[in-house]
Coordinates of C-alpha atoms and ligand atoms in Angstrom, one line a residue:
M1 CA 98.4 -71.2 197.7
Q2 CA 98.4 -72.3 201.3
V3 CA 97.4 -76.1 201.0
F4 CA 96.4 -78.2 204.1
V5 CA 96.8 -82.0 203.4
T6 CA 95.4 -84.8 205.5
G7 CA 97.1 -88.3 205.0
G8 CA 99.9 -86.4 203.5
S9 CA 102.5 -88.8 205.0
G10 CA 101.2 -91.7 203.0
F11 CA 102.0 -93.3 199.5
V12 CA 100.1 -90.7 197.5
G13 CA 100.5 -87.8 199.9
T14 CA 104.4 -87.7 200.1
T15 CA 104.6 -87.4 196.3
L16 CA 101.9 -84.9 196.1
C17 CA 103.5 -82.7 198.8
A18 CA 107.0 -82.6 197.0
R19 CA 105.1 -81.7 194.0
L20 CA 103.2 -79.0 195.6
R21 CA 106.3 -77.4 197.0
Q22 CA 108.1 -77.7 193.5
S23 CA 104.9 -75.7 192.1
G24 CA 105.5 -73.0 194.8
H25 CA 102.7 -73.8 197.2
A26 CA 103.0 -73.7 201.0
V27 CA 102.0 -77.0 202.4
T28 CA 100.8 -78.1 206.0
V29 CA 100.3 -81.8 206.5
L30 CA 98.1 -83.2 209.5
T31 CA 99.6 -86.2 210.9
R32 CA 98.6 -88.4 213.8
S33 CA 102.4 -88.8 214.9
E34 CA 106.0 -87.6 214.9
K35 CA 106.7 -90.6 212.8
G36 CA 104.4 -89.5 210.1
A37 CA 105.9 -86.0 210.3
A38 CA 109.3 -87.5 209.7
R39 CA 108.1 -89.0 206.4
L40 CA 107.3 -85.5 205.0
P41 CA 109.4 -84.0 202.3
A42 CA 111.6 -80.9 202.8
G43 CA 109.8 -77.8 203.1
V44 CA 106.5 -79.1 204.3
E45 CA 105.1 -78.2 207.6
A46 CA 103.7 -80.8 210.0
C47 CA 100.7 -80.3 212.4
V48 CA 100.2 -83.3 214.7
G49 CA 96.6 -84.2 215.5
D50 CA 93.9 -86.7 215.1
P51 CA 91.8 -86.2 212.1
T52 CA 88.9 -88.2 213.2
A53 CA 88.3 -86.0 216.2
P54 CA 88.0 -82.0 216.3
G55 CA 91.1 -80.4 217.7
D56 CA 93.6 -77.4 217.4
W57 CA 94.5 -78.8 214.1
Q58 CA 91.4 -77.3 212.5
E59 CA 92.8 -73.8 213.1
A60 CA 95.6 -74.5 211.0
A61 CA 93.3 -76.0 208.3
A62 CA 91.0 -72.9 208.4
A63 CA 93.9 -70.7 207.7
C64 CA 94.7 -72.4 204.4
D65 CA 93.2 -71.6 201.0
A66 CA 92.8 -75.3 199.9
A67 CA 92.8 -78.7 201.3
V68 CA 93.5 -82.1 199.8
N69 CA 91.8 -85.0 201.8
L70 CA 93.8 -88.1 201.7
A71 CA 93.6 -89.6 205.2
G72 CA 92.3 -93.2 205.5
A73 CA 93.1 -96.5 207.2
N74 CA 94.8 -99.0 204.6
L75 CA 92.3 -101.2 202.8
F76 CA 94.8 -104.0 202.3
N77 CA 94.1 -105.8 205.5
R78 CA 91.6 -108.5 206.7
W79 CA 88.3 -106.6 207.4
S80 CA 86.9 -107.4 210.8
E81 CA 83.8 -105.5 211.8
E82 CA 86.3 -103.5 214.1
Y83 CA 88.6 -102.8 211.1
K84 CA 85.6 -101.8 208.9
A85 CA 84.5 -99.4 211.4
L86 CA 88.1 -97.9 211.2
I87 CA 88.0 -97.7 207.4
R88 CA 84.8 -95.8 207.6
S89 CA 85.6 -93.5 210.5
S90 CA 89.0 -92.6 209.3
R91 CA 87.5 -91.2 206.1
V92 CA 83.9 -90.1 206.8
D93 CA 84.8 -88.4 210.3
T94 CA 88.0 -86.9 209.0
T95 CA 86.2 -85.3 206.1
R96 CA 83.4 -84.0 208.4
N97 CA 86.0 -82.4 210.7
L98 CA 88.0 -81.0 207.9
V99 CA 85.0 -79.4 206.4
A100 CA 83.9 -77.9 209.7
A101 CA 87.4 -76.2 209.8
L102 CA 87.2 -74.9 206.2
A103 CA 83.8 -73.4 206.9
R104 CA 85.8 -71.0 209.4
H105 CA 88.1 -69.9 206.6
Q106 CA 88.1 -66.1 206.2
G107 CA 88.2 -64.4 202.8
E108 CA 87.8 -66.1 199.4
A109 CA 85.9 -69.5 199.5
P110 CA 88.4 -72.3 200.0
V111 CA 88.9 -75.4 197.7
L112 CA 88.5 -78.9 198.7
V113 CA 90.0 -81.9 196.7
S114 CA 89.0 -85.0 198.5
A115 CA 90.1 -88.6 197.8
S116 CA 87.4 -91.3 197.0
A117 CA 87.8 -94.5 195.2
V118 CA 86.5 -96.3 191.9
G119 CA 85.2 -98.8 194.7
Y120 CA 82.3 -96.2 194.6
Y121 CA 80.8 -98.1 191.7
G122 CA 80.8 -101.4 193.5
P123 CA 81.3 -104.6 191.4
R124 CA 80.1 -104.0 188.0
G125 CA 81.3 -106.6 185.4
D126 CA 82.1 -105.3 181.9
E127 CA 80.1 -102.1 182.2
E128 CA 81.9 -98.9 181.3
L129 CA 81.6 -96.5 184.1
S130 CA 81.8 -92.6 184.1
E131 CA 81.1 -90.2 186.8
Q132 CA 77.5 -90.2 185.9
S133 CA 77.1 -94.0 186.7
P134 CA 75.2 -94.8 189.9
P135 CA 77.1 -96.1 192.9
G136 CA 77.2 -99.7 194.0
D137 CA 75.8 -101.1 197.3
D138 CA 78.6 -103.1 198.8
F139 CA 80.6 -102.0 202.0
L140 CA 83.3 -99.9 200.0
A141 CA 80.8 -98.3 197.7
K142 CA 78.7 -97.2 200.9
V143 CA 81.9 -95.8 202.4
C144 CA 82.8 -93.8 199.3
L145 CA 79.3 -92.4 199.3
E146 CA 79.3 -91.3 202.9
W147 CA 83.0 -90.0 202.4
E148 CA 82.0 -87.9 199.2
A149 CA 78.7 -86.6 200.9
E150 CA 80.8 -85.1 203.8
A151 CA 83.1 -83.4 201.2
R152 CA 80.3 -82.0 199.2
A153 CA 78.9 -80.3 202.4
A154 CA 81.6 -77.7 201.9
A155 CA 79.8 -76.5 198.8
K156 CA 77.1 -75.2 201.2
F157 CA 79.5 -72.3 202.3
G158 CA 80.8 -71.8 198.8
A159 CA 83.8 -74.0 198.6
R160 CA 84.7 -75.5 195.2
V161 CA 84.7 -79.3 196.0
A162 CA 86.2 -82.0 193.7
C163 CA 85.7 -85.6 194.7
T164 CA 88.5 -87.5 193.0
R165 CA 87.7 -91.3 192.6
F166 CA 91.2 -92.9 192.5
G167 CA 91.8 -96.2 190.5
I168 CA 94.6 -98.4 191.9
V169 CA 97.6 -96.2 192.2
L170 CA 100.7 -97.7 190.5
G171 CA 103.9 -96.1 192.1
D172 CA 107.3 -96.4 193.5
G173 CA 107.9 -98.0 196.8
G174 CA 104.4 -98.9 197.9
G175 CA 100.8 -99.2 197.1
A176 CA 99.5 -102.2 195.2
L177 CA 102.6 -102.7 193.0
G178 CA 104.8 -102.8 196.1
Q179 CA 102.5 -105.6 197.3
M180 CA 102.7 -107.6 194.1
L181 CA 106.4 -107.2 192.9
P182 CA 108.0 -109.6 195.4
V183 CA 105.8 -112.5 194.1
F184 CA 106.0 -111.4 190.6
K185 CA 109.8 -111.0 190.6
L186 CA 110.0 -114.6 191.8
G187 CA 108.0 -115.8 188.7
L188 CA 105.2 -116.8 191.2
G189 CA 102.5 -114.1 189.9
G190 CA 99.5 -114.8 188.0
P191 CA 95.8 -113.9 187.5
L192 CA 93.6 -113.6 190.5
G193 CA 90.5 -115.9 190.2
S194 CA 89.1 -115.8 186.5
G195 CA 91.3 -113.0 185.6
R196 CA 88.3 -111.4 183.6
Q197 CA 87.8 -108.7 186.4
W198 CA 88.6 -105.1 185.2
F199 CA 91.4 -103.2 186.9
S200 CA 91.3 -99.4 186.7
W201 CA 94.7 -98.1 187.5
I202 CA 96.7 -94.8 187.4
H203 CA 100.4 -93.9 187.3
Q204 CA 101.2 -92.1 190.5
E205 CA 102.8 -89.3 188.6
D206 CA 99.4 -88.7 186.6
L207 CA 97.5 -89.0 189.8
V208 CA 99.5 -86.2 191.5
A209 CA 99.1 -84.1 188.4
A210 CA 95.6 -84.6 188.3
L211 CA 95.3 -83.6 191.9
L212 CA 97.2 -80.4 191.0
F213 CA 94.9 -79.8 188.2
C214 CA 91.9 -80.1 190.4
L215 CA 93.4 -77.5 192.9
E216 CA 94.4 -75.0 190.2
S217 CA 91.6 -75.2 187.6
Q218 CA 88.0 -74.7 188.2
V219 CA 86.6 -78.3 188.0
S220 CA 84.2 -79.5 190.6
G221 CA 82.0 -82.6 191.4
A222 CA 83.1 -86.1 190.8
L223 CA 86.2 -86.9 188.8
N224 CA 87.4 -90.5 188.0
C225 CA 91.2 -90.4 188.5
C226 CA 92.3 -93.5 186.4
A227 CA 94.1 -93.9 183.1
P228 CA 91.9 -93.9 180.0
H229 CA 92.6 -97.6 179.2
P230 CA 91.8 -100.0 182.1
V231 CA 92.6 -103.6 181.5
R232 CA 91.4 -107.0 182.8
N233 CA 93.3 -108.6 185.7
R234 CA 94.6 -111.3 183.2
E235 CA 96.1 -108.7 180.9
F236 CA 97.6 -106.7 183.8
T237 CA 99.3 -109.9 185.0
R238 CA 100.6 -110.6 181.6
T239 CA 101.9 -107.1 181.1
L240 CA 103.6 -106.9 184.5
G241 CA 105.3 -110.4 183.7
R242 CA 106.5 -109.1 180.3
V243 CA 107.8 -106.0 181.7
L244 CA 109.7 -107.8 184.4
G245 CA 110.9 -110.5 182.1
R246 CA 109.3 -113.2 184.3
P247 CA 106.5 -115.9 183.8
A248 CA 103.3 -114.8 185.4
L249 CA 101.3 -117.9 184.6
L250 CA 100.5 -119.3 188.3
P251 CA 96.8 -118.4 188.8
A252 CA 95.5 -117.7 192.4
P253 CA 92.2 -119.6 192.7
G254 CA 89.2 -117.3 193.9
F255 CA 88.6 -119.4 197.0
A256 CA 92.3 -119.0 198.1
V257 CA 92.1 -115.1 197.5
R258 CA 89.0 -115.2 199.7
L259 CA 90.5 -117.3 202.4
A260 CA 93.5 -115.2 202.5
L261 CA 91.9 -111.7 202.3
G262 CA 88.4 -112.3 203.5
E263 CA 85.9 -109.6 202.3
M264 CA 88.8 -107.7 200.6
G265 CA 89.4 -110.7 198.6
S266 CA 86.0 -110.3 196.9
V267 CA 87.0 -106.7 196.0
V268 CA 90.1 -107.7 194.1
L269 CA 88.1 -110.6 192.4
T270 CA 85.5 -108.3 191.0
G271 CA 86.4 -104.8 190.0
Q272 CA 85.3 -102.0 187.7
R273 CA 85.9 -100.6 184.2
V274 CA 86.2 -96.8 184.8
I275 CA 86.7 -94.0 182.4
P276 CA 88.1 -90.6 183.3
Q277 CA 85.4 -88.7 181.5
A278 CA 85.2 -85.5 183.5
L279 CA 89.0 -85.1 183.7
T280 CA 89.3 -85.7 180.0
R281 CA 86.5 -83.2 179.1
A282 CA 88.3 -80.5 181.2
G283 CA 91.5 -80.9 179.3
F284 CA 93.7 -82.8 181.4
S285 CA 96.1 -85.1 179.6
F286 CA 97.7 -88.3 180.8
K287 CA 101.4 -88.9 180.5
F288 CA 100.8 -92.5 181.0
P289 CA 97.6 -93.6 179.3
E290 CA 98.7 -97.2 178.6
L291 CA 99.6 -99.8 181.2
E292 CA 102.8 -101.1 179.4
G293 CA 104.3 -97.6 179.2
A294 CA 103.4 -97.0 182.9
L295 CA 105.0 -100.2 184.2
R296 CA 108.0 -99.6 182.0
D297 CA 108.6 -96.2 183.6
L298 CA 108.1 -97.5 187.0
L299 CA 110.2 -100.6 186.7
A300 CA 113.0 -99.3 184.5
Ligands
LIG401 N1 96.7 -96.1 196.9 C1 95.8 -96.5 196.1 O1 95.9 -97.4 195.2 C2 94.4 -95.9 196.4 C3 93.3 -96.3 195.6 C4 92.0 -95.7 195.8 C5 91.9 -94.9 196.8 N2 92.9 -94.5 197.6 C6 92.6 -93.6 198.6 O2 93.5 -92.4 198.6 C7 94.1 -92.1 200.0 C8 95.5 -92.0 200.0 O3 96.0 -93.3 199.5 P1 97.4 -93.8 200.1 O4 97.7 -95.0 199.2 O5 98.3 -92.6 199.9 O6 97.1 -94.2 201.5 P2 98.3 -94.5 202.7 O7 99.7 -94.6 202.1 O8 97.7 -95.7 203.5 O9 98.2 -93.2 203.6 C9 97.1 -92.7 204.1 C10 97.3 -91.7 205.3 O10 96.2 -91.8 206.1 C11 96.6 -91.7 207.4 N3 95.9 -92.6 208.3 C12 96.2 -94.0 208.2 N4 95.3 -94.7 209.0 C13 94.5 -93.6 209.5 C14 93.4 -93.7 210.7 N5 93.0 -94.8 211.2 N6 92.9 -92.5 210.9 C15 93.3 -91.4 210.3 N7 94.3 -91.4 209.5 C16 94.9 -92.5 209.0 C17 98.1 -91.9 207.7 O11 98.6 -90.6 208.0 P3 99.4 -90.4 209.5 O12 100.0 -91.7 209.8 O13 100.6 -89.5 209.2 O14 98.4 -89.7 210.2 C18 98.4 -92.4 206.2 O15 99.7 -91.7 205.8 C19 93.4 -93.1 201.0 O16 92.2 -92.5 201.4 C20 93.0 -94.3 200.1 O17 91.9 -95.0 200.6 C21 94.2 -95.0 197.4

């Protein structure tokens, strides 16, 4: 397959592109800068352009059989009103422009695998959530709804569309684990707020395998991309401390988390208990279903 990837220079994208190449696919990545292009794995073609605006890049996208849509401004930041507008436009406008490009694809209908997040469900306490659960109504949930609606529009011209709702991705050299490790390695980590909030996570290798599965099988619609065993924040903290051989007992009070992170703080103090029902029913199997095995693999 000829696969077009937005956000391919990022934490998930670089691993995905390397894996797509290993599986024999041709890969073109849309990046906003030469710096992004320099991060791409060997054998991946770069196309420089702004995904939030229509442009020449859409011709390269239209020529591909499939697209994986990962672009989006990083969420781990203080959310000013201006930054919230960027979080939204970097996902919603990008997806609209990508779908407009795919509509011009000649020949067999294209495939679109588009990222979304378990933030779709909003803060939900202990409720077990599958793809059929209704969306939340906080800022992130509304962004995810719009993001997915733009992707689903591709079904109107016959594309097969998979909206992949990622849990927190645990991987090498970045993401949430990259942010937490320095503190935990010093023995200064601990639960956030009450520590009772659920944490739906996925090993990066399983996420990349799930994205490939979505490209190569016939699945469509919403698919939760998170391990089958979510944990509470308290258990996550304890497991990470044990794997690192460090104490992880210093709690970060909720007010301090909110003070440091603003509205993003509320997101990490709540959370969702999400189950990958659609992927499991479609026959996908996780290499790292349990947290301890995933962390031991990543931190060995
Ligand atoms: N990592 C997680 O735990 C997680 C969890 C849930 C959902 N997700 C979603 O999955 C996607 C990929 O995640 P990731 O962790 O790989 O993200 P990432 O490392 O932050 O990479 C995202 C890519 O998006 C592009 N980008 C950044 N800011 C942009 C902007 N303002 N406008 C347009 N493009 C922009 C960048 O590419 P260039 O600089 O090359 O243009 C960047 O490489 C994101 O949409 C994210 O929200 C991630």
